[in-house]
Short mmCIF file of C-alpha atoms in Angstrom, two decimals:
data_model
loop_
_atom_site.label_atom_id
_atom_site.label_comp_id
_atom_site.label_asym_id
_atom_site.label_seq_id
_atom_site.Cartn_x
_atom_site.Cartn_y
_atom_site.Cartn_z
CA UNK A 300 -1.47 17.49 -26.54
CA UNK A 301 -3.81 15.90 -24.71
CA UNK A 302 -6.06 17.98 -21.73
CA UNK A 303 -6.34 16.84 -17.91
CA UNK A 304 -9.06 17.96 -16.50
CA UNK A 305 -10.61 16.61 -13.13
CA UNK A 306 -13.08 13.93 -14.46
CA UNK A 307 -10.03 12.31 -15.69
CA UNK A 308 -8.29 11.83 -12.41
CA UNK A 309 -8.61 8.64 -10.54
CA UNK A 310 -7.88 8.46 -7.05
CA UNK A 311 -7.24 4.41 -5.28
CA UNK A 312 -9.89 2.89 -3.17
CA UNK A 313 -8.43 0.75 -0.44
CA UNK A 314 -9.20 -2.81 -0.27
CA UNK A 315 -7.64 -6.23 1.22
CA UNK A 316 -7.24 -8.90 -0.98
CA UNK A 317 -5.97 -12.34 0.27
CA UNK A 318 -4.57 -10.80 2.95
CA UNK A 319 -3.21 -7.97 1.00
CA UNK A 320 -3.67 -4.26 0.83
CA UNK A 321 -4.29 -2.96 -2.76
CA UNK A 322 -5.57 0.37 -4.10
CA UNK A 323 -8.23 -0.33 -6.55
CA UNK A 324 -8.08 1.77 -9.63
CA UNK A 325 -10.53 0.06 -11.98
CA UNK A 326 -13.33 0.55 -13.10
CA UNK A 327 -14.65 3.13 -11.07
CA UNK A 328 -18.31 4.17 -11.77
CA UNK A 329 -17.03 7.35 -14.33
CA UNK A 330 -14.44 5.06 -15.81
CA UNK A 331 -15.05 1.46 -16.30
CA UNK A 332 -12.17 0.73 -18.98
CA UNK A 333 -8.72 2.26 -20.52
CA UNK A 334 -8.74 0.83 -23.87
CA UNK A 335 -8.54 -3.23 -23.15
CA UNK A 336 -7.99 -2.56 -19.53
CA UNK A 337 -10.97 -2.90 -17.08
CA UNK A 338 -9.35 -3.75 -13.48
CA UNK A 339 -6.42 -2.66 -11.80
CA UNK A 340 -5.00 -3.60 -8.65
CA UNK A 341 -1.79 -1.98 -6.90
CA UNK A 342 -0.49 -3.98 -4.64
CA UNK A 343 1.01 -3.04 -0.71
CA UNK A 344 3.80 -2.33 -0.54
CA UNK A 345 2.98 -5.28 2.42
CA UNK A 346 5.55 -6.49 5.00
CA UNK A 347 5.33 -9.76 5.83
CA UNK A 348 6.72 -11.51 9.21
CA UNK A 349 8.00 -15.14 9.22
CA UNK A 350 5.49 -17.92 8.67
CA UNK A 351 2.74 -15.30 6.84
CA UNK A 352 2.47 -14.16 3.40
CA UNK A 353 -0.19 -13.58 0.31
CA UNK A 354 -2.81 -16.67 -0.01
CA UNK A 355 -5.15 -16.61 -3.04
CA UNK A 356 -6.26 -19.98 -3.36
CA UNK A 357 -7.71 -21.56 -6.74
CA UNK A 358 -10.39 -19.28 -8.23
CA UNK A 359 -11.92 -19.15 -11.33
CA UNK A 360 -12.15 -16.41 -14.50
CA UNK A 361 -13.68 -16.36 -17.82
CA UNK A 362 -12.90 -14.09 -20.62
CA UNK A 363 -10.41 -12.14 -19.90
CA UNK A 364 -6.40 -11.98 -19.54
CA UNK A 365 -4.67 -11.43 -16.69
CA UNK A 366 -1.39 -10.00 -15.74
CA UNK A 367 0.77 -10.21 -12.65
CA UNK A 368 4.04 -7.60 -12.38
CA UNK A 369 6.13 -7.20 -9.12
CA UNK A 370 8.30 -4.50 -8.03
CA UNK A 371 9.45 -6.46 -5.06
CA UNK A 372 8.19 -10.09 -3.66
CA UNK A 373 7.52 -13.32 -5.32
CA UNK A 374 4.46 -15.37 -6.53
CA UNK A 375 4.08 -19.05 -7.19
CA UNK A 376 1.43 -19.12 -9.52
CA UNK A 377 -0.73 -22.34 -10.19
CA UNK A 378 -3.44 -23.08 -12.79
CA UNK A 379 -5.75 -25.98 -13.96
CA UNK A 380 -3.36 -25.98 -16.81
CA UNK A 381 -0.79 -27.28 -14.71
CA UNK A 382 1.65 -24.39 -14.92
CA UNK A 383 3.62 -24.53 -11.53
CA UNK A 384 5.75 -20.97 -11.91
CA UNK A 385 7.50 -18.45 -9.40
CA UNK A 386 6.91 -14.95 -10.56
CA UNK A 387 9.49 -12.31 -9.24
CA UNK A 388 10.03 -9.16 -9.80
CA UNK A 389 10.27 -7.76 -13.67
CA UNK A 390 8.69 -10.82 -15.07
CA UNK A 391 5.33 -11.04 -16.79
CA UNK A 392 2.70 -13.58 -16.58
CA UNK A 393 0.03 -13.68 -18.84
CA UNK A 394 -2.54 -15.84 -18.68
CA UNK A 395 -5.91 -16.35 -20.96
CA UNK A 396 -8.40 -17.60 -19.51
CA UNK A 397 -10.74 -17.77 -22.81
CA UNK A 398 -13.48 -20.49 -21.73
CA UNK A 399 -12.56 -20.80 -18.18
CA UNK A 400 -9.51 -21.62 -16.19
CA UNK A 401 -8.66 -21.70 -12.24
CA UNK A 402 -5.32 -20.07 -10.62
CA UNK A 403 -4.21 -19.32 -7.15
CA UNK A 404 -1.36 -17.63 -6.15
CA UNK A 405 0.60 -17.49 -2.84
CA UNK A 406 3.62 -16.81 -1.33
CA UNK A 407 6.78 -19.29 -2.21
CA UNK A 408 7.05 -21.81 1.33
CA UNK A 409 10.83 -21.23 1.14
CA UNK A 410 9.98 -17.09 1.03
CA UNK A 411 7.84 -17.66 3.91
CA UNK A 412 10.50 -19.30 6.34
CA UNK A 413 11.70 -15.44 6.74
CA UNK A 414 10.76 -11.77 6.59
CA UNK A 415 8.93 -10.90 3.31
CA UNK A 416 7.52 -8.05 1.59
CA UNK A 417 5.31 -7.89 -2.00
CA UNK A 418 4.83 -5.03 -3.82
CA UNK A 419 3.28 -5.05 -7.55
CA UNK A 420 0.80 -4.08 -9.94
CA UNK A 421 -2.28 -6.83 -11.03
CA UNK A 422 -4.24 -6.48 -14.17
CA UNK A 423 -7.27 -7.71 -15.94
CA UNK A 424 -7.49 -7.16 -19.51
CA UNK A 425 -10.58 -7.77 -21.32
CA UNK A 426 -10.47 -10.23 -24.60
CA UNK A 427 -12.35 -9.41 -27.78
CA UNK A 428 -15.83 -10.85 -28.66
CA UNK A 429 -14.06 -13.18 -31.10
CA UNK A 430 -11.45 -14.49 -28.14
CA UNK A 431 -13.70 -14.73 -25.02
CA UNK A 432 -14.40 -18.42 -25.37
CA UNK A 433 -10.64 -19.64 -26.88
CA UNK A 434 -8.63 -22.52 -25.21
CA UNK A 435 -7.28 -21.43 -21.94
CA UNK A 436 -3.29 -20.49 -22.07
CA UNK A 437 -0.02 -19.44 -19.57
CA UNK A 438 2.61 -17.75 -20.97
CA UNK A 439 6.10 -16.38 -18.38
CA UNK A 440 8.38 -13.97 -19.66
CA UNK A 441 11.24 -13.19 -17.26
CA UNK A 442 12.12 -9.59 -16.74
CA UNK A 443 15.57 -9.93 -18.69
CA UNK A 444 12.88 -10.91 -21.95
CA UNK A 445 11.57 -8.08 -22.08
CA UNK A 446 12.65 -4.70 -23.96
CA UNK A 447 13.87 -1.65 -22.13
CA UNK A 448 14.86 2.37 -23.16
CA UNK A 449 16.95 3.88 -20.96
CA UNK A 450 19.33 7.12 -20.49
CA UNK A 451 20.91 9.17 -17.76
CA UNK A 452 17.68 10.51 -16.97
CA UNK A 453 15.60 6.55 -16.53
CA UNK A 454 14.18 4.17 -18.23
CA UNK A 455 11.46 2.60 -19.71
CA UNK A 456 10.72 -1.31 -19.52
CA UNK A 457 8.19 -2.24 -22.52
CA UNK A 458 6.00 -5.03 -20.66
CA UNK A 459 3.47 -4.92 -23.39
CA UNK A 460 2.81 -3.89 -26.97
CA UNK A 461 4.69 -1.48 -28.44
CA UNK A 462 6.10 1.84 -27.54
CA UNK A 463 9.44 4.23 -27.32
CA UNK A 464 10.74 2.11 -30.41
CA UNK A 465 10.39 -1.23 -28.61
CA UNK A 466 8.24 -3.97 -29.00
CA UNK A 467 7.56 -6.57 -26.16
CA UNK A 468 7.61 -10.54 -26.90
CA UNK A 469 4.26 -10.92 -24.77
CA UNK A 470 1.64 -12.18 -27.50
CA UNK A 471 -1.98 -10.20 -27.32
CA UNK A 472 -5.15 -10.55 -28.68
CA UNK A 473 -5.37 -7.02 -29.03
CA UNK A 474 -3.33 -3.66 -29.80
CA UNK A 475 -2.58 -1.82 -26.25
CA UNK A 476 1.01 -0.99 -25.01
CA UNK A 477 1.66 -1.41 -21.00
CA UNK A 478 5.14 0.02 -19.38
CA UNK A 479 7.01 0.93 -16.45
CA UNK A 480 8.81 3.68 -15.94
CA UNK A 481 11.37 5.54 -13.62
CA UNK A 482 11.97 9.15 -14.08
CA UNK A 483 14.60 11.65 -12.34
CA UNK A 484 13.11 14.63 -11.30
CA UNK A 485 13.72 17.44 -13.90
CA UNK A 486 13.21 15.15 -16.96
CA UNK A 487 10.65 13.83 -18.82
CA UNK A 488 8.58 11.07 -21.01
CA UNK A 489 5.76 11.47 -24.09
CA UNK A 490 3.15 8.84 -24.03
CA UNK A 491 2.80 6.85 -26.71
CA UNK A 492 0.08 8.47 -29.49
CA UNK A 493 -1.04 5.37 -31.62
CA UNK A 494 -3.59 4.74 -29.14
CA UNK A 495 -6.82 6.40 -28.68
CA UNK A 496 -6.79 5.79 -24.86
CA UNK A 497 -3.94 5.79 -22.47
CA UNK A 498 -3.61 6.15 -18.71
CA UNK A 499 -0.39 6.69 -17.10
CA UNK A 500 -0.35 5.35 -12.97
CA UNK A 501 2.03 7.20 -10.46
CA UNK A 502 3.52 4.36 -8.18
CA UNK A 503 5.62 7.13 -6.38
CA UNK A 504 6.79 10.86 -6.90
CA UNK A 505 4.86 13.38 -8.92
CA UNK A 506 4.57 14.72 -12.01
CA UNK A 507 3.45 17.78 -13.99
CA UNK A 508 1.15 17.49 -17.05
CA UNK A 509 0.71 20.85 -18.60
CA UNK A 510 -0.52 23.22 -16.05
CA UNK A 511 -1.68 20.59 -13.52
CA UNK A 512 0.59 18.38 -11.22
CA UNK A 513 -0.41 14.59 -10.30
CA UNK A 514 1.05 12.97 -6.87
CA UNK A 515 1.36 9.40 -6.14
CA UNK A 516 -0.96 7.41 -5.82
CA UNK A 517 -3.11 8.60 -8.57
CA UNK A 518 -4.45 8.23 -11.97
CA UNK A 519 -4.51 10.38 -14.97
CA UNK A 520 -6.60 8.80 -18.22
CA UNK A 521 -5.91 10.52 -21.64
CA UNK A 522 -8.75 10.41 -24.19
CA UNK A 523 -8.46 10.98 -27.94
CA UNK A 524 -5.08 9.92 -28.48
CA UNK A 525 -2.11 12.57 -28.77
CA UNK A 526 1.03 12.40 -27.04
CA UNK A 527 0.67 13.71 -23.39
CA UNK A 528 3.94 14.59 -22.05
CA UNK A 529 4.06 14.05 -18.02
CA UNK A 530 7.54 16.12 -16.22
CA UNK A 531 8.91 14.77 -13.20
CA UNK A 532 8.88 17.00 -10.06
CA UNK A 533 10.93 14.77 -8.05
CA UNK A 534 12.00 10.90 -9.32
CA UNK A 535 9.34 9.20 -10.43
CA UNK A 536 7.98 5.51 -10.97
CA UNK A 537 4.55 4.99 -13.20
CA UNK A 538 3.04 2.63 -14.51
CA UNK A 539 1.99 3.83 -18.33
CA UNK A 540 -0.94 1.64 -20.30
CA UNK A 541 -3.23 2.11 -23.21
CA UNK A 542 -5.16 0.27 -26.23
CA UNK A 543 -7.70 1.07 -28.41
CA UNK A 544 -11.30 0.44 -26.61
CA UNK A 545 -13.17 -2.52 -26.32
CA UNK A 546 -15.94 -3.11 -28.87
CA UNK A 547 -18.93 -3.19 -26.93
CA UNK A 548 -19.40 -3.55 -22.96
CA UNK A 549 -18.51 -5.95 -20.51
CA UNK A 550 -20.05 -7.05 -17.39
CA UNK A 551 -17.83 -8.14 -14.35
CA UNK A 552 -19.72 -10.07 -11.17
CA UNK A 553 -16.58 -11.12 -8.76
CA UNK A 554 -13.87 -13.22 -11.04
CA UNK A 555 -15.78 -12.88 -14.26
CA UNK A 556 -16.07 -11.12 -17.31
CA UNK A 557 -17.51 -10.62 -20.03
CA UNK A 558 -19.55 -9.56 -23.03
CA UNK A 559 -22.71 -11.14 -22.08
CA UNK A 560 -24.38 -11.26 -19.20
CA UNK A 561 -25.92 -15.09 -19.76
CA UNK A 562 -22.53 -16.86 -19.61
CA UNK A 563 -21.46 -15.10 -16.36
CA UNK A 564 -24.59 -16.48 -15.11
CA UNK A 565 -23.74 -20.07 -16.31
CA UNK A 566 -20.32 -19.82 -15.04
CA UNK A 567 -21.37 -19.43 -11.24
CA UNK A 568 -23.19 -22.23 -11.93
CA UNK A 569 -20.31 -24.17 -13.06
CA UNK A 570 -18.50 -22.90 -10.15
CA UNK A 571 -20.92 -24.01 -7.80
CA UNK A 572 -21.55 -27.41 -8.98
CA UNK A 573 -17.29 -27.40 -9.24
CA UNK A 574 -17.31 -28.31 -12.67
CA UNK A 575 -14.27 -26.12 -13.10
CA UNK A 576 -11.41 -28.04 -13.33
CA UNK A 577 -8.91 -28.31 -10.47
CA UNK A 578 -5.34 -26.60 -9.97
CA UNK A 579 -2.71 -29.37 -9.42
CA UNK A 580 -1.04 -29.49 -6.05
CA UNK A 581 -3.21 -26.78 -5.15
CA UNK A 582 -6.87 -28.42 -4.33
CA UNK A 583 -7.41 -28.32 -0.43
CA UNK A 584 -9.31 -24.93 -0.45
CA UNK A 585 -12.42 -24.55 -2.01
CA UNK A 586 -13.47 -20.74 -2.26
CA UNK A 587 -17.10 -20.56 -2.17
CA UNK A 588 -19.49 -18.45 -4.98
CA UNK A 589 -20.27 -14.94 -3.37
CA UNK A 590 -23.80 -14.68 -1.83
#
């Protein structure tokens, strides 16, 4: 069994992004990375009135993966790729962006004719030395793709890797396992143990893990592998990740990461001069490098 003790608790930072509010998660100064994992974003819950919604226009990442996940809302993601694709809730989006690529996602126009609201979880994961500099790719799963364990007591959705005898159809470039999960209050779940770092999220509700209790919104990271067990106190949703850690460090400066610091340099550069390539359909807006 795996211990909690306070260093491992992560509480959200607020921020806006594109018009949204998130709770920031990761990294945090004591906790940069949970295995693969090195940013995560929750998401409003956000009400939106007629006419407004989310607007990230086309900007620009480098080494990394990322991964979109609604509870509620919808996305229309577009790259440099060309991928044009709606993302709504339960689906998975992954998208490499190896030696560079350029996204933006906003609210759907026909969403926006009416009374909206997004809710979800956004995450970065961070590619192995070997991977950073591959050929850009987009890959959509829709929700009903993906693998789920369920009983009288809630259920488990396998996003990513493997876990709870399930194995997702979303291709990695290395071993983690991400999942969410709702819980009655009065039952429980184990955490995966073939990883030697895991984290489990708690979108709402609260949970006990041995002798301490965690309440929405928080984090609790589990070192050393084991399988943690986490009770419910009342119904529960988390959101349940791990992976074995990342072979050396990586640096992030806004949109980029990576292993070395020299290429981030050279891709602010590119940026700059705009010798990124464009989104289709999506090139009005030109976000400018961070002073």
């Amino acid at each position: 069994m795996c211990l909690v003790n306070p260093p491992h608790i992560i509480e959200p930072r607020r921020r806006d992004v594109a018009g949204l509010p998130v709770r920031r998660l990761l990294p945090v100064a004591r906790r940069r990375t949970v295995g693969p994992f090195i940013f995560f974003d929750h998401m409003g819950p956000a009400e939106f009135g007629p006419g407004n919604g989310i607007d990230g226009p086309p900007h620009p990442h480098i080494n990394l993966a990322t991964l979109t996940y609604l509870f509620e809302g919808s996305l229309l993601h577009r790259d440099s790729l060309g991928f044009h694709q709606n993302i709504l809730p339960g689906d998975i989006n992954w998208m490499t962006a190896g030696s560079g690529i350029v996204h933006s996602e906003r609210t759907p126009p026909e969403v926006r004719k009416r009374a909206s609201r997004t809710h979800g979880i956004q995450l970065w994961v961070a590619l192995p030395q070997a991977n950073e500099e591959s050929d850009p790719e987009f890959h959509h799963h829709p929700g009903n793709t993906l693998p789920e364990v369920s009983d009288d007591g809630g259920r488990i959705r396998v996003l990513i890797g493997k876990g709870w005898g399930e194995a997702s159809p979303v291709l990695t470039h290395s071993p983690m396992v991400y999942a969410d999960a709702v819980i009655e209050g009065g039952r429980s779940l184990t955490m995966p143990d073939n990883h030697p770092e895991t984290a489990a999220y708690l979108v709402e509700g609260s949970v006990r893990i041995g002798a301490a209790t965690l309440d929405a919104p928080r984090m609790v990271v589990f070192d050393g592998g084991g399988a943690a067990r986490l009770e419910a106190l009342e119904s529960s949703r988390l959101i349940l990740l791990g992976g074995v850690p990342l072979e050396g460090p990586r640096y992030i400066w806004w949109n980029f990461v990576s292993s070395s610091e020299a290429r981030i340099e050279r891709a602010k550069h590119d940026w700059k001069a705009r010798r990124f390539p464009k989104v289709p359909g999506d090139t009005e807006e030109f976000v400018p490098l961070p002073e």
